[in-house]
Amino acid sequence: MAVEETAVQNEQDQKYQQAKLLYLKHTTDAELEQAEQLFAELGEYARAPWYLARCRALREFTVGNTVSFGQWDGEPIRWTVLERRGKLRLLHAQTILTQKAYNEQRVLMSWKACSLREWLNHAFAEQVFTKEERGQLVASAVHAAANPDYSTPGGQDSMDKVFLFGIDELKKYYPENASRELGAWWWTRTPGSNLVSAVAVYPDGSLYIPGININYTDGGVRPAMWILLKA
């Protein structure tokens, strides 16, 4: 009996170590799913229940899924997971959260200097995310591309924790107008035909490349961000 128990113990330990390695080193959702299955098979063995819970939490953030993160007006904010880079996930709000001007004054303006960027990275982030959630926000390089039709310069690149998509990102993640359609218009960070306008997404999902005056206060705000998942 002792020999059989030892064999079972060794088998469990091998499975446990295999699952841990998959969990710690995984680079694909398939590997994470395999680790989850192994931990589930191990039941209460060692720290298998803890790892199982972590696997399930991480798999919630699979590309294409809808997740909740932060709150706006007392309701959870729903985000679409658009991209994965290791333990980083790119989230984009599924809806327009509010309406604000791109910049409070109609003066020559870039994304890096506009009041909307300032608000998103400070007042907005402080208001909608808990301290723990804010700790997961990752400052990422945001490229200030020029307007593709009018060559209006986008200004300097920035490092943002919360930002708006530009034209390039919208075409990458939402290639069809229908996939951008929200029934109201919303801002992109790309400049319009001049530096007092910014490209907008029309209610039907089409891109208005000439842009809308940056001081219009009825522009929809649909933020994006990279977050670091806790392992």
PDB file of N, CA, C and O in Angstrom, residues 24-25 44 52 58 88 93 98 101 105-106 119 121 127 138-139 147 157 180-181 192 199 208:
ATOM      1  N   LEU A  24       2.824  29.543 -15.192  1.00  0.00           N
ATOM      2  CA  LEU A  24       3.818  30.603 -15.037  1.00  0.00           C
ATOM      3  C   LEU A  24       4.448  31.023 -16.363  1.00  0.00           C
ATOM      4  O   LEU A  24       4.838  32.174 -16.536  1.00  0.00           O
ATOM      5  N   LYS A  25       4.546  30.089 -17.309  1.00  0.00           N
ATOM      6  CA  LYS A  25       5.255  30.362 -18.558  1.00  0.00           C
ATOM      7  C   LYS A  25       4.340  30.494 -19.766  1.00  0.00           C
ATOM      8  O   LYS A  25       4.820  30.702 -20.877  1.00  0.00           O
ATOM      9  N   GLU A  44      -7.927  19.308  -4.375  1.00  0.00           N
ATOM     10  CA  GLU A  44      -7.416  20.064  -3.237  1.00  0.00           C
ATOM     11  C   GLU A  44      -5.923  19.877  -3.033  1.00  0.00           C
ATOM     12  O   GLU A  44      -5.382  20.302  -2.019  1.00  0.00           O
ATOM     13  N   LEU A  52      -6.076  27.351  -9.720  1.00  0.00           N
ATOM     14  CA  LEU A  52      -7.265  27.163 -10.549  1.00  0.00           C
ATOM     15  C   LEU A  52      -8.063  28.463 -10.628  1.00  0.00           C
ATOM     16  O   LEU A  52      -8.503  28.877 -11.709  1.00  0.00           O
ATOM     17  N   LEU A  58      -7.747  34.801 -15.256  1.00  0.00           N
ATOM     18  CA  LEU A  58      -6.993  35.226 -16.427  1.00  0.00           C
ATOM     19  C   LEU A  58      -7.734  34.898 -17.719  1.00  0.00           C
ATOM     20  O   LEU A  58      -7.734  35.690 -18.664  1.00  0.00           O
ATOM     21  N   LEU A  88      -0.391  41.524 -20.419  1.00  0.00           N
ATOM     22  CA  LEU A  88      -1.045  42.793 -20.721  1.00  0.00           C
ATOM     23  C   LEU A  88      -2.268  42.556 -21.605  1.00  0.00           C
ATOM     24  O   LEU A  88      -2.255  41.685 -22.469  1.00  0.00           O
ATOM     25  N   ALA A  93     -13.581  50.553 -24.239  1.00  0.00           N
ATOM     26  CA  ALA A  93     -14.947  50.667 -23.734  1.00  0.00           C
ATOM     27  C   ALA A  93     -15.947  50.288 -24.830  1.00  0.00           C
ATOM     28  O   ALA A  93     -15.807  50.691 -25.984  1.00  0.00           O
ATOM     29  N   THR A  98     -19.282  59.187 -21.785  1.00  0.00           N
ATOM     30  CA  THR A  98     -19.727  60.544 -21.494  1.00  0.00           C
ATOM     31  C   THR A  98     -19.487  61.407 -22.722  1.00  0.00           C
ATOM     32  O   THR A  98     -18.987  60.918 -23.739  1.00  0.00           O
ATOM     33  N   ALA A 101     -15.657  68.006 -24.595  1.00  0.00           N
ATOM     34  CA  ALA A 101     -14.879  68.618 -25.665  1.00  0.00           C
ATOM     35  C   ALA A 101     -13.516  67.939 -25.757  1.00  0.00           C
ATOM     36  O   ALA A 101     -12.969  67.475 -24.751  1.00  0.00           O
ATOM     37  N   GLN A 105     -10.905  74.920 -25.225  1.00  0.00           N
ATOM     38  CA  GLN A 105     -10.846  76.127 -26.037  1.00  0.00           C
ATOM     39  C   GLN A 105     -10.519  75.774 -27.488  1.00  0.00           C
ATOM     40  O   GLN A 105      -9.804  74.803 -27.746  1.00  0.00           O
ATOM     41  N   ARG A 106     -11.027  76.570 -28.414  1.00  0.00           N
ATOM     42  CA  ARG A 106     -10.763  76.329 -29.835  1.00  0.00           C
ATOM     43  C   ARG A 106      -9.477  77.060 -30.231  1.00  0.00           C
ATOM     44  O   ARG A 106      -9.494  78.166 -30.768  1.00  0.00           O
ATOM     45  N   TRP A 119      -7.871  65.015 -18.691  1.00  0.00           N
ATOM     46  CA  TRP A 119      -8.999  64.529 -17.893  1.00  0.00           C
ATOM     47  C   TRP A 119      -9.007  63.014 -17.797  1.00  0.00           C
ATOM     48  O   TRP A 119      -9.197  62.449 -16.709  1.00  0.00           O
ATOM     49  N   ASN A 121      -6.568  60.843 -18.008  1.00  0.00           N
ATOM     50  CA  ASN A 121      -5.459  60.267 -17.253  1.00  0.00           C
ATOM     51  C   ASN A 121      -5.418  60.688 -15.787  1.00  0.00           C
ATOM     52  O   ASN A 121      -4.624  60.136 -15.022  1.00  0.00           O
ATOM     53  N   GLN A 127     -11.619  58.762 -10.653  1.00  0.00           N
ATOM     54  CA  GLN A 127     -13.046  58.626 -10.338  1.00  0.00           C
ATOM     55  C   GLN A 127     -13.566  57.208 -10.556  1.00  0.00           C
ATOM     56  O   GLN A 127     -14.361  56.712  -9.750  1.00  0.00           O
ATOM     57  N   VAL A 138      -1.372  50.551 -17.225  1.00  0.00           N
ATOM     58  CA  VAL A 138       0.003  50.593 -17.737  1.00  0.00           C
ATOM     59  C   VAL A 138       0.173  51.801 -18.648  1.00  0.00           C
ATOM     60  O   VAL A 138      -0.575  51.965 -19.621  1.00  0.00           O
ATOM     61  N   ALA A 139       1.144  52.640 -18.334  1.00  0.00           N
ATOM     62  CA  ALA A 139       1.460  53.765 -19.211  1.00  0.00           C
ATOM     63  C   ALA A 139       2.081  53.220 -20.493  1.00  0.00           C
ATOM     64  O   ALA A 139       3.077  52.507 -20.454  1.00  0.00           O
ATOM     65  N   ASN A 147      -2.994  63.385 -39.838  1.00  0.00           N
ATOM     66  CA  ASN A 147      -4.217  63.084 -40.563  1.00  0.00           C
ATOM     67  C   ASN A 147      -3.850  62.505 -41.937  1.00  0.00           C
ATOM     68  O   ASN A 147      -3.032  63.088 -42.654  1.00  0.00           O
ATOM     69  N   ASP A 157       4.393  62.337 -29.609  1.00  0.00           N
ATOM     70  CA  ASP A 157       3.849  61.130 -29.004  1.00  0.00           C
ATOM     71  C   ASP A 157       3.717  61.345 -27.495  1.00  0.00           C
ATOM     72  O   ASP A 157       4.346  62.242 -26.918  1.00  0.00           O
ATOM     73  N   ARG A 180     -18.077  49.905 -35.700  1.00  0.00           N
ATOM     74  CA  ARG A 180     -17.818  51.128 -34.942  1.00  0.00           C
ATOM     75  C   ARG A 180     -19.107  51.884 -34.624  1.00  0.00           C
ATOM     76  O   ARG A 180     -19.081  52.900 -33.928  1.00  0.00           O
ATOM     77  N   GLU A 181     -20.207  51.425 -35.143  1.00  0.00           N
ATOM     78  CA  GLU A 181     -21.486  52.135 -35.029  1.00  0.00           C
ATOM     79  C   GLU A 181     -22.021  52.098 -33.603  1.00  0.00           C
ATOM     80  O   GLU A 181     -22.184  51.024 -33.014  1.00  0.00           O
ATOM     81  N   GLY A 192      -7.914  66.659 -37.315  1.00  0.00           N
ATOM     82  CA  GLY A 192      -8.711  66.764 -38.533  1.00  0.00           C
ATOM     83  C   GLY A 192      -7.957  67.493 -39.637  1.00  0.00           C
ATOM     84  O   GLY A 192      -6.734  67.386 -39.747  1.00  0.00           O
ATOM     85  N   VAL A 199     -10.608  64.170 -35.880  1.00  0.00           N
ATOM     86  CA  VAL A 199     -11.407  63.171 -36.593  1.00  0.00           C
ATOM     87  C   VAL A 199     -12.419  62.548 -35.637  1.00  0.00           C
ATOM     88  O   VAL A 199     -12.119  62.289 -34.459  1.00  0.00           O
ATOM     89  N   TYR A 208     -15.163  60.551 -39.992  1.00  0.00           N
ATOM     90  CA  TYR A 208     -15.248  61.884 -40.576  1.00  0.00           C
ATOM     91  C   TYR A 208     -13.840  62.485 -40.524  1.00  0.00           C
ATOM     92  O   TYR A 208     -13.438  63.085 -39.516  1.00  0.00           O
TER      93      TYR A 208
END
